[in-house]
mmCIF file of C-alpha atoms (C1' of nucleotides) and ligand atoms in Angstrom:
data_model
loop_
_atom_site.group_PDB
_atom_site.id
_atom_site.type_symbol
_atom_site.label_atom_id
_atom_site.label_comp_id
_atom_site.label_asym_id
_atom_site.label_seq_id
_atom_site.Cartn_x
_atom_site.Cartn_y
_atom_site.Cartn_z
ATOM 1 C CA UNK Y 1 21.160 25.738 -6.433
ATOM 2 C CA UNK Y 2 19.649 23.244 -4.054
ATOM 3 C CA UNK Y 3 20.531 22.921 -0.394
ATOM 4 C CA UNK Y 4 22.591 19.734 -0.452
ATOM 5 C CA UNK Y 5 25.581 19.793 1.839
ATOM 6 C CA UNK Y 6 28.860 18.736 0.289
ATOM 7 C CA UNK Y 7 28.784 15.472 2.208
ATOM 8 C CA UNK Y 8 25.314 14.600 0.985
ATOM 9 C CA UNK Y 9 26.126 15.640 -2.538
ATOM 10 C CA UNK Y 10 29.033 13.234 -2.455
ATOM 11 C CA UNK Y 11 26.935 10.396 -1.069
ATOM 12 C CA UNK Y 12 24.372 11.018 -3.784
ATOM 13 C CA UNK Y 13 26.740 10.959 -6.734
ATOM 14 C CA UNK Y 14 28.629 7.980 -5.302
ATOM 15 C CA UNK Y 15 25.448 5.985 -4.884
ATOM 16 C CA UNK Y 16 24.115 6.973 -8.303
ATOM 17 C CA UNK Y 17 27.432 6.220 -10.021
ATOM 18 C CA UNK Y 18 27.639 2.906 -8.254
ATOM 19 C CA UNK Y 19 24.248 1.887 -9.602
ATOM 20 C CA UNK Y 20 24.983 3.194 -13.091
ATOM 21 C CA UNK Y 21 22.673 6.180 -12.951
ATOM 22 C CA UNK Y 22 23.299 9.895 -13.491
ATOM 23 C CA UNK Y 23 23.337 12.755 -11.086
ATOM 24 C CA UNK Y 24 20.719 15.231 -12.282
ATOM 25 C CA UNK Y 25 19.365 18.498 -10.878
ATOM 26 C CA UNK Y 26 15.986 16.857 -10.318
ATOM 27 C CA UNK Y 27 17.489 13.993 -8.317
ATOM 28 C CA UNK Y 28 19.617 16.390 -6.275
ATOM 29 C CA UNK Y 29 16.646 18.579 -5.483
ATOM 30 C CA UNK Y 30 14.373 15.695 -4.511
ATOM 31 C CA UNK Y 31 17.124 14.276 -2.313
ATOM 32 C CA UNK Y 32 17.660 17.637 -0.638
ATOM 33 C CA UNK Y 33 13.939 17.919 0.021
ATOM 34 C CA UNK Y 34 14.044 14.567 1.828
ATOM 35 C CA UNK Y 35 17.110 15.501 3.848
ATOM 36 C CA UNK Y 36 15.834 18.943 4.820
ATOM 37 C CA UNK Y 37 12.614 17.881 6.490
ATOM 38 C CA UNK Y 38 12.699 14.358 7.820
ATOM 39 C CA UNK Y 39 9.038 13.884 8.413
ATOM 40 C CA UNK Y 40 8.482 10.945 6.049
ATOM 41 C CA UNK Y 41 6.661 12.847 3.312
ATOM 42 C CA UNK Y 42 4.498 11.168 0.696
ATOM 43 C CA UNK Y 43 5.325 11.449 -3.008
ATOM 44 C CA UNK Y 44 2.734 14.186 -3.244
ATOM 45 C CA UNK Y 45 4.325 16.150 -0.426
ATOM 46 C CA UNK Y 46 7.751 15.671 -1.950
ATOM 47 C CA UNK Y 47 6.298 16.981 -5.213
ATOM 48 C CA UNK Y 48 4.948 20.149 -3.585
ATOM 49 C CA UNK Y 49 8.202 20.850 -1.753
ATOM 50 C CA UNK Y 50 10.356 20.134 -4.761
ATOM 51 C CA UNK Y 51 8.189 22.274 -7.013
ATOM 52 C CA UNK Y 52 8.801 25.286 -4.800
ATOM 53 C CA UNK Y 53 12.522 24.942 -5.477
ATOM 54 C CA UNK Y 54 12.244 23.755 -9.068
ATOM 55 C CA UNK Y 55 8.883 24.888 -10.481
ATOM 56 C CA UNK Y 56 9.082 22.942 -13.736
ATOM 57 C CA UNK Y 57 9.445 19.488 -12.210
ATOM 58 C CA UNK Y 58 6.604 17.035 -12.825
ATOM 59 C CA UNK Y 59 4.945 14.497 -10.582
ATOM 60 C CA UNK Y 60 6.181 11.673 -12.815
ATOM 61 C CA UNK Y 61 9.733 12.874 -12.366
ATOM 62 C CA UNK Y 62 9.306 13.019 -8.618
ATOM 63 C CA UNK Y 63 8.151 9.400 -8.669
ATOM 64 C CA UNK Y 64 11.072 8.528 -10.938
ATOM 65 C CA UNK Y 65 13.590 10.291 -8.700
ATOM 66 C CA UNK Y 66 12.228 8.684 -5.558
ATOM 67 C CA UNK Y 67 12.397 5.274 -7.207
ATOM 68 C CA UNK Y 68 15.971 5.995 -8.277
ATOM 69 C CA UNK Y 69 16.987 7.076 -4.775
ATOM 70 C CA UNK Y 70 15.398 3.946 -3.342
ATOM 71 C CA UNK Y 71 17.062 1.709 -5.916
ATOM 72 C CA UNK Y 72 20.494 3.082 -5.122
ATOM 73 C CA UNK Y 73 19.945 2.648 -1.398
ATOM 74 C CA UNK Y 74 19.877 6.262 -0.210
ATOM 75 C CA UNK Y 75 16.227 6.320 0.710
ATOM 76 C CA UNK Y 76 13.817 3.799 2.184
ATOM 77 C CA UNK Y 77 10.162 3.432 1.408
ATOM 78 C CA UNK Y 78 7.899 3.346 4.424
ATOM 79 C CA UNK Y 79 4.531 1.736 3.898
ATOM 80 C CA UNK Y 80 1.992 2.030 6.652
ATOM 81 C CA UNK Y 81 -1.421 0.469 6.294
ATOM 82 C CA UNK Y 82 -2.961 1.414 2.971
ATOM 83 C CA UNK Y 83 -1.673 4.973 3.083
ATOM 84 C CA UNK Y 84 0.442 6.504 0.346
ATOM 85 C CA UNK Y 85 4.070 5.421 0.484
ATOM 86 C CA UNK Y 86 6.347 7.654 2.536
ATOM 87 C CA UNK Y 87 10.052 8.235 2.048
ATOM 88 C CA UNK Y 88 12.792 8.170 4.666
ATOM 89 C CA UNK Y 89 16.470 9.078 4.151
ATOM 90 C CA UNK Y 90 17.510 7.720 7.558
ATOM 91 C CA UNK Y 91 19.884 4.865 6.795
ATOM 92 C CA UNK Y 92 20.488 3.850 10.411
ATOM 93 C CA UNK Y 93 18.542 0.808 11.605
ATOM 94 C CA UNK Y 94 15.367 2.168 13.072
ATOM 95 C CA UNK Y 95 11.681 1.476 13.602
ATOM 96 C CA UNK Y 96 8.731 3.728 12.875
ATOM 97 C CA UNK Y 97 6.037 5.029 15.129
ATOM 98 C CA UNK Y 98 2.750 5.996 13.517
ATOM 99 C CA UNK Y 99 0.560 8.328 15.516
ATOM 100 C CA UNK Y 100 -3.126 7.530 15.109
ATOM 101 C CA UNK Y 101 -4.077 11.068 16.164
ATOM 102 C CA UNK Y 102 -1.960 13.102 13.794
ATOM 103 C CA UNK Y 103 -0.971 10.591 11.154
ATOM 104 C CA UNK Y 104 2.650 11.602 11.594
ATOM 105 C CA UNK Y 105 5.451 9.077 11.399
ATOM 106 C CA UNK Y 106 8.478 9.241 13.685
ATOM 107 C CA UNK Y 107 11.822 7.486 13.610
ATOM 108 C CA UNK Y 108 12.574 5.279 16.600
ATOM 109 C CA UNK Y 109 16.210 4.187 16.975
ATOM 110 C CA UNK Y 110 16.626 0.470 17.526
ATOM 111 C CA UNK Y 111 19.775 -0.754 19.299
ATOM 112 C CA UNK Y 112 21.796 -3.256 17.247
ATOM 113 C CA UNK Y 113 21.453 -5.987 19.901
ATOM 114 C CA UNK Y 114 17.680 -5.697 19.585
ATOM 115 C CA UNK Y 115 18.006 -6.239 15.853
ATOM 116 C CA UNK Y 116 20.040 -9.370 16.556
ATOM 117 C CA UNK Y 117 17.520 -10.668 19.048
ATOM 118 C CA UNK Y 118 14.749 -10.020 16.582
ATOM 119 C CA UNK Y 119 16.461 -12.095 13.924
ATOM 120 C CA UNK Y 120 16.509 -14.998 16.365
ATOM 121 C CA UNK Y 121 12.756 -15.403 16.445
ATOM 122 C CA UNK Y 122 13.027 -16.714 12.890
ATOM 123 C CA UNK Y 123 13.157 -20.487 12.432
ATOM 124 C CA UNK Y 124 16.335 -21.723 10.787
ATOM 125 C CA UNK Y 125 15.102 -22.050 7.231
ATOM 126 C CA UNK Y 126 13.996 -18.420 7.064
ATOM 127 C CA UNK Y 127 16.736 -16.107 5.753
ATOM 128 C CA UNK Y 128 15.708 -12.489 6.237
ATOM 129 C CA UNK Y 129 17.542 -9.653 4.548
ATOM 130 C CA UNK Y 130 15.304 -6.947 5.923
ATOM 131 C CA UNK Y 131 13.198 -6.313 8.981
ATOM 132 C CA UNK Y 132 10.398 -3.817 9.231
ATOM 133 C CA UNK Y 133 9.101 -2.730 12.593
ATOM 134 C CA UNK Y 134 6.173 -0.367 12.955
ATOM 135 C CA UNK Y 135 4.490 0.761 16.153
ATOM 136 C CA UNK Y 136 1.077 2.400 16.122
ATOM 137 C CA UNK Y 137 -0.509 4.422 18.871
ATOM 138 C CA UNK Y 138 -0.340 7.941 20.134
ATOM 139 C CA UNK Y 139 1.987 10.393 21.802
ATOM 140 C CA UNK Y 140 1.432 11.198 25.461
ATOM 141 C CA UNK Y 141 0.629 14.841 26.192
ATOM 142 C CA UNK Y 142 0.649 17.434 23.458
ATOM 143 C CA UNK Y 143 4.129 16.505 22.373
ATOM 144 C CA UNK Y 144 4.552 17.152 18.666
ATOM 145 C CA UNK Y 145 8.336 17.188 18.721
ATOM 146 C CA UNK B 1 -23.526 -25.220 4.981
ATOM 147 C CA UNK B 2 -20.040 -23.825 5.428
ATOM 148 C CA UNK B 3 -17.203 -25.565 7.211
ATOM 149 C CA UNK B 4 -17.065 -23.578 10.438
ATOM 150 C CA UNK B 5 -16.381 -25.669 13.504
ATOM 151 C CA UNK B 6 -18.717 -25.119 16.417
ATOM 152 C CA UNK B 7 -15.970 -23.326 18.345
ATOM 153 C CA UNK B 8 -15.291 -20.912 15.515
ATOM 154 C CA UNK B 9 -18.976 -20.382 14.879
ATOM 155 C CA UNK B 10 -19.312 -19.344 18.502
ATOM 156 C CA UNK B 11 -16.353 -17.011 18.366
ATOM 157 C CA UNK B 12 -17.811 -15.415 15.259
ATOM 158 C CA UNK B 13 -21.273 -14.723 16.596
ATOM 159 C CA UNK B 14 -19.878 -13.567 19.933
ATOM 160 C CA UNK B 15 -17.550 -11.100 18.270
ATOM 161 C CA UNK B 16 -20.227 -9.875 15.866
ATOM 162 C CA UNK B 17 -22.822 -9.513 18.627
ATOM 163 C CA UNK B 18 -20.334 -7.691 20.769
ATOM 164 C CA UNK B 19 -19.748 -5.126 18.029
ATOM 165 C CA UNK B 20 -23.451 -4.821 17.214
ATOM 166 C CA UNK B 21 -23.331 -6.594 13.887
ATOM 167 C CA UNK B 22 -25.262 -9.580 12.572
ATOM 168 C CA UNK B 23 -24.165 -13.089 11.816
ATOM 169 C CA UNK B 24 -24.895 -13.707 8.143
ATOM 170 C CA UNK B 25 -24.202 -16.616 5.813
ATOM 171 C CA UNK B 26 -21.780 -14.449 3.825
ATOM 172 C CA UNK B 27 -19.785 -13.529 6.925
ATOM 173 C CA UNK B 28 -19.703 -17.134 8.098
ATOM 174 C CA UNK B 29 -18.504 -18.354 4.740
ATOM 175 C CA UNK B 30 -15.794 -15.715 4.377
ATOM 176 C CA UNK B 31 -14.611 -16.458 7.907
ATOM 177 C CA UNK B 32 -14.504 -20.180 7.194
ATOM 178 C CA UNK B 33 -12.474 -19.534 4.052
ATOM 179 C CA UNK B 34 -9.903 -17.660 6.122
ATOM 180 C CA UNK B 35 -9.764 -20.366 8.777
ATOM 181 C CA UNK B 36 -9.521 -23.238 6.313
ATOM 182 C CA UNK B 37 -6.426 -22.122 4.461
ATOM 183 C CA UNK B 38 -4.192 -19.900 6.485
ATOM 184 C CA UNK B 39 -2.008 -18.598 3.715
ATOM 185 C CA UNK B 40 -2.837 -14.900 4.070
ATOM 186 C CA UNK B 41 -5.020 -14.597 0.977
ATOM 187 C CA UNK B 42 -5.810 -11.288 -0.690
ATOM 188 C CA UNK B 43 -9.397 -10.039 -0.993
ATOM 189 C CA UNK B 44 -9.421 -11.353 -4.534
ATOM 190 C CA UNK B 45 -8.310 -14.801 -3.430
ATOM 191 C CA UNK B 46 -10.884 -14.781 -0.651
ATOM 192 C CA UNK B 47 -13.475 -13.872 -3.269
ATOM 193 C CA UNK B 48 -12.546 -16.797 -5.500
ATOM 194 C CA UNK B 49 -12.566 -19.283 -2.635
ATOM 195 C CA UNK B 50 -15.786 -17.978 -1.175
ATOM 196 C CA UNK B 51 -17.506 -17.980 -4.551
ATOM 197 C CA UNK B 52 -16.848 -21.689 -4.894
ATOM 198 C CA UNK B 53 -18.861 -22.269 -1.713
ATOM 199 C CA UNK B 54 -21.423 -19.516 -2.275
ATOM 200 C CA UNK B 55 -21.596 -18.728 -5.993
ATOM 201 C CA UNK B 56 -23.801 -15.659 -5.692
ATOM 202 C CA UNK B 57 -21.534 -13.641 -3.406
ATOM 203 C CA UNK B 58 -20.116 -10.429 -4.829
ATOM 204 C CA UNK B 59 -16.686 -8.863 -4.531
ATOM 205 C CA UNK B 60 -18.186 -5.897 -2.690
ATOM 206 C CA UNK B 61 -19.651 -8.227 -0.112
ATOM 207 C CA UNK B 62 -16.319 -9.967 0.359
ATOM 208 C CA UNK B 63 -14.723 -6.593 1.043
ATOM 209 C CA UNK B 64 -17.587 -5.758 3.391
ATOM 210 C CA UNK B 65 -17.296 -9.062 5.247
ATOM 211 C CA UNK B 66 -13.527 -8.772 5.582
ATOM 212 C CA UNK B 67 -13.902 -5.248 6.939
ATOM 213 C CA UNK B 68 -16.526 -6.488 9.374
ATOM 214 C CA UNK B 69 -14.313 -9.338 10.572
ATOM 215 C CA UNK B 70 -11.415 -6.932 11.028
ATOM 216 C CA UNK B 71 -13.559 -4.425 12.871
ATOM 217 C CA UNK B 72 -14.774 -7.035 15.344
ATOM 218 C CA UNK B 73 -11.223 -8.247 15.960
ATOM 219 C CA UNK B 74 -11.367 -11.757 14.491
ATOM 220 C CA UNK B 75 -9.090 -11.058 11.575
ATOM 221 C CA UNK B 76 -6.011 -8.916 11.059
ATOM 222 C CA UNK B 77 -5.037 -7.085 7.907
ATOM 223 C CA UNK B 78 -1.509 -7.695 6.740
ATOM 224 C CA UNK B 79 -0.044 -5.031 4.509
ATOM 225 C CA UNK B 80 3.249 -5.739 2.846
ATOM 226 C CA UNK B 81 4.864 -3.192 0.589
ATOM 227 C CA UNK B 82 2.349 -1.910 -1.927
ATOM 228 C CA UNK B 83 0.782 -5.298 -2.486
ATOM 229 C CA UNK B 84 -2.918 -5.992 -2.040
ATOM 230 C CA UNK B 85 -3.960 -6.336 1.581
ATOM 231 C CA UNK B 86 -3.876 -9.866 2.959
ATOM 232 C CA UNK B 87 -6.013 -11.310 5.725
ATOM 233 C CA UNK B 88 -4.901 -13.356 8.705
ATOM 234 C CA UNK B 89 -7.144 -15.032 11.301
ATOM 235 C CA UNK B 90 -4.234 -15.859 13.619
ATOM 236 C CA UNK B 91 -4.949 -13.919 16.804
ATOM 237 C CA UNK B 92 -1.791 -14.976 18.632
ATOM 238 C CA UNK B 93 1.002 -12.418 18.672
ATOM 239 C CA UNK B 94 3.149 -13.197 15.683
ATOM 240 C CA UNK B 95 5.351 -11.697 12.993
ATOM 241 C CA UNK B 96 5.218 -12.259 9.236
ATOM 242 C CA UNK B 97 7.829 -13.513 6.869
ATOM 243 C CA UNK B 98 7.481 -12.501 3.252
ATOM 244 C CA UNK B 99 9.358 -14.648 0.763
ATOM 245 C CA UNK B 100 10.788 -12.587 -2.095
ATOM 246 C CA UNK B 101 10.936 -15.683 -4.316
ATOM 247 C CA UNK B 102 7.388 -16.950 -4.022
ATOM 248 C CA UNK B 103 5.533 -13.962 -2.625
ATOM 249 C CA UNK B 104 4.107 -16.184 0.091
ATOM 250 C CA UNK B 105 3.576 -14.902 3.607
ATOM 251 C CA UNK B 106 4.228 -17.089 6.647
ATOM 252 C CA UNK B 107 3.350 -16.675 10.293
ATOM 253 C CA UNK B 108 6.298 -16.524 12.680
ATOM 254 C CA UNK B 109 5.471 -16.965 16.379
ATOM 255 C CA UNK B 110 6.987 -14.297 18.600
ATOM 256 C CA UNK B 111 7.600 -15.149 22.258
ATOM 257 C CA UNK B 112 5.821 -12.781 24.675
ATOM 258 C CA UNK B 113 9.117 -11.674 26.266
ATOM 259 C CA UNK B 114 10.295 -10.529 22.856
ATOM 260 C CA UNK B 115 7.158 -8.445 22.526
ATOM 261 C CA UNK B 116 7.926 -6.844 25.871
ATOM 262 C CA UNK B 117 11.510 -6.133 24.920
ATOM 263 C CA UNK B 118 10.341 -4.635 21.692
ATOM 264 C CA UNK B 119 8.046 -2.230 23.488
ATOM 265 C CA UNK B 120 11.039 -1.013 25.461
ATOM 266 C CA UNK B 121 12.773 0.511 22.471
ATOM 267 C CA UNK B 122 10.060 3.171 22.474
ATOM 268 C CA UNK B 123 10.841 6.443 24.243
ATOM 269 C CA UNK B 124 8.518 7.198 27.154
ATOM 270 C CA UNK B 125 6.104 9.544 25.401
ATOM 271 C CA UNK B 126 5.239 6.995 22.728
ATOM 272 C CA UNK B 127 2.255 4.823 23.665
ATOM 273 C CA UNK B 128 1.921 1.944 21.217
ATOM 274 C CA UNK B 129 -1.202 -0.188 21.058
ATOM 275 C CA UNK B 130 0.023 -2.335 18.206
ATOM 276 C CA UNK B 131 3.292 -3.616 16.840
ATOM 277 C CA UNK B 132 3.854 -4.885 13.342
ATOM 278 C CA UNK B 133 6.902 -6.935 12.508
ATOM 279 C CA UNK B 134 7.667 -8.107 8.988
ATOM 280 C CA UNK B 135 10.723 -9.970 7.788
ATOM 281 C CA UNK B 136 11.586 -10.203 4.114
ATOM 282 C CA UNK B 137 13.923 -12.648 2.455
ATOM 283 C CA UNK B 138 13.777 -16.189 1.244
ATOM 284 C CA UNK B 139 13.464 -19.715 2.471
ATOM 285 C CA UNK B 140 16.545 -21.924 2.488
ATOM 286 C CA UNK B 141 16.344 -24.988 0.248
ATOM 287 C CA UNK B 142 13.179 -25.822 -1.612
ATOM 288 C CA UNK B 143 11.083 -25.734 1.521
ATOM 289 C CA UNK B 144 7.560 -24.656 0.720
ATOM 290 C CA UNK B 145 6.031 -25.981 3.899
ATOM 291 C "C1'" DA C 1 31.315 21.258 -35.306
ATOM 292 C "C1'" DA C 2 27.620 18.246 -36.567
ATOM 293 C "C1'" DT C 3 25.538 13.848 -35.413
ATOM 294 C "C1'" DT C 4 24.370 10.154 -32.715
ATOM 295 C "C1'" DT C 5 23.326 8.072 -28.549
ATOM 296 C "C1'" DG C 6 20.935 6.956 -24.552
ATOM 297 C "C1'" DA C 7 19.496 8.182 -20.259
ATOM 298 C "C1'" DC C 8 16.296 11.338 -18.374
ATOM 299 C "C1'" DT C 9 12.093 14.200 -18.067
ATOM 300 C "C1'" DT C 10 7.491 15.187 -19.055
ATOM 301 C "C1'" DA C 11 2.233 15.223 -19.822
ATOM 302 C "C1'" DG C 12 -1.174 12.521 -20.005
ATOM 303 C "C1'" DA C 13 -3.322 7.920 -20.311
ATOM 304 C "C1'" DA C 14 -3.807 3.555 -18.085
ATOM 305 C "C1'" DT C 15 -3.995 0.442 -14.167
ATOM 306 C "C1'" DA C 16 -5.801 -1.716 -10.187
ATOM 307 C "C1'" DA C 17 -7.050 -2.140 -5.354
ATOM 308 C "C1'" DT C 18 -10.351 -0.281 -2.740
ATOM 309 C "C1'" DT C 19 -14.289 2.607 -1.564
ATOM 310 C "C1'" DC C 20 -18.553 4.635 -2.574
ATOM 311 C "C1'" DT C 21 -23.493 4.920 -4.197
ATOM 312 C "C1'" DA C 22 -27.918 3.769 -4.585
ATOM 313 C "C1'" DA C 23 -31.060 0.267 -5.202
ATOM 314 C "C1'" DA C 24 -32.721 -4.389 -3.822
ATOM 315 C "C1'" DC C 25 -33.090 -7.823 -0.083
ATOM 316 C "C1'" DG C 26 -34.669 -10.013 3.990
ATOM 317 C "C1'" DA C 27 -35.131 -10.899 8.790
ATOM 318 C "C1'" DT C 28 -37.543 -9.020 12.681
ATOM 319 C "C1'" DC C 29 -40.998 -6.187 14.897
ATOM 320 C "C1'" DT C 30 -45.663 -3.847 15.248
ATOM 321 C "C1'" DA N 1 -49.404 -6.774 5.952
ATOM 322 C "C1'" DG N 2 -46.360 -2.915 6.474
ATOM 323 C "C1'" DA N 3 -42.349 -0.529 8.448
ATOM 324 C "C1'" DT N 4 -37.651 -0.729 9.847
ATOM 325 C "C1'" DC N 5 -32.930 -1.230 9.240
ATOM 326 C "C1'" DG N 6 -28.748 -3.628 8.618
ATOM 327 C "C1'" DT N 7 -26.854 -6.216 4.724
ATOM 328 C "C1'" DT N 8 -25.907 -7.382 -0.001
ATOM 329 C "C1'" DT N 9 -25.204 -6.228 -4.645
ATOM 330 C "C1'" DA N 10 -23.683 -4.221 -9.316
ATOM 331 C "C1'" DG N 11 -21.517 -0.850 -11.003
ATOM 332 C "C1'" DA N 12 -19.376 3.760 -10.774
ATOM 333 C "C1'" DA N 13 -15.862 6.508 -8.613
ATOM 334 C "C1'" DT N 14 -11.560 7.243 -6.410
ATOM 335 C "C1'" DT N 15 -6.674 7.528 -6.195
ATOM 336 C "C1'" DA N 16 -1.902 6.242 -5.662
ATOM 337 C "C1'" DT N 17 1.055 4.582 -8.789
ATOM 338 C "C1'" DT N 18 2.769 2.907 -13.255
ATOM 339 C "C1'" DC N 19 3.042 3.108 -18.082
ATOM 340 C "C1'" DT N 20 3.557 5.255 -22.755
ATOM 341 C "C1'" DA N 21 5.354 7.854 -26.084
ATOM 342 C "C1'" DA N 22 7.272 12.027 -27.280
ATOM 343 C "C1'" DG N 23 10.561 15.722 -26.166
ATOM 344 C "C1'" DT N 24 15.162 17.200 -23.920
ATOM 345 C "C1'" DC N 25 19.824 17.373 -22.972
ATOM 346 C "C1'" DA N 26 24.593 16.331 -22.204
ATOM 347 C "C1'" DA N 27 28.107 13.527 -23.399
ATOM 348 C "C1'" DA N 28 30.474 10.583 -26.856
ATOM 349 C "C1'" DT N 29 31.586 9.776 -31.599
ATOM 350 C "C1'" DT N 30 32.231 10.993 -36.155
HETATM 351 MN MN1 LIG U 1 -0.760 11.756 19.019
HETATM 352 MN MN1 LIG U 2 11.851 -18.645 -1.096
HETATM 353 ZN ZN1 LIG U 3 12.254 6.581 9.075
HETATM 354 ZN ZN1 LIG U 4 -0.388 -13.953 10.030
#
DNA sequence: AATTTGACTTAGAATAATTCTAAACGATCT
DNA sequence: AGATCGTTTAGAATTATTCTAAGTCAAATT
């Protein structure tokens, strides 16, 4: 038994069904790992966390599950500089803040009007279907949040 | 003889001096390659282009030169998804547009006020020293520019 | 109920961009 | 000339990710 809430379980099987893929224990567990601690873990970190709930899972399967979750739209990949890809289940429009001191990545909500304004910097012939906004710097004080 | 204009040659040696590094023929040539065709080439593409002007240069040196140029602030790395790092000598604040069809990367000027507005989406404790903005999509019509 | 099917999982090999290592180079200084 | 020291170089090493090929499992079909 993984720790998916009924709502999330429903979203998962809907999204998987919709993209013609199956709901499996491995996919449920990986998804629950992402939902439980929203700190943008790497595949390796997801592997460690998932293994503690499902000791037989393999790294390849974790990569497969993450790819599946991304392909069905439940999870976003977050690439920052040349670091390992991180995974984010936050579907709301948001930016990321990357702390140079700790390496941690935080979600930063972006108001919808800002998204609209952003789109307007694009010349007419450019048709964007996604926008990626990453801030880098550090947190004031010892705030770890 | 590489194709650096006097202005760019000056900027290069100033920036290198300032960061305690030497002006070398390899660094000049790599820099001129970046300035001559501003299409955000990968290290491999920079290698090919540089080799045609300086046949004895090695891949390792191209990586070294690019790193040097980045470290002294004359060139920015552009990382898009998991693709090889690209290099951009445009020092003006700008965003990037990545065409899903062709894989090409274009510069998109961003007005300074937009940069300011962007900074305001950050909660107070976040101190950003850099902002990265990438659009993905495609170009309308057969425009290749 | 047995068989077939096909997606899924798995271990391990392969890939590929980048970094590292250690030796050679070369300009400058003594 | 000889010493110094940053730079260049070829090739090895690293490492996140992808690929391969074999095993698993739960329907679906017979
Ligand atoms: Mn910090
Ligand atoms: Mn296009
Ligand atoms: Zn996020
Ligand atoms: Zn650019």
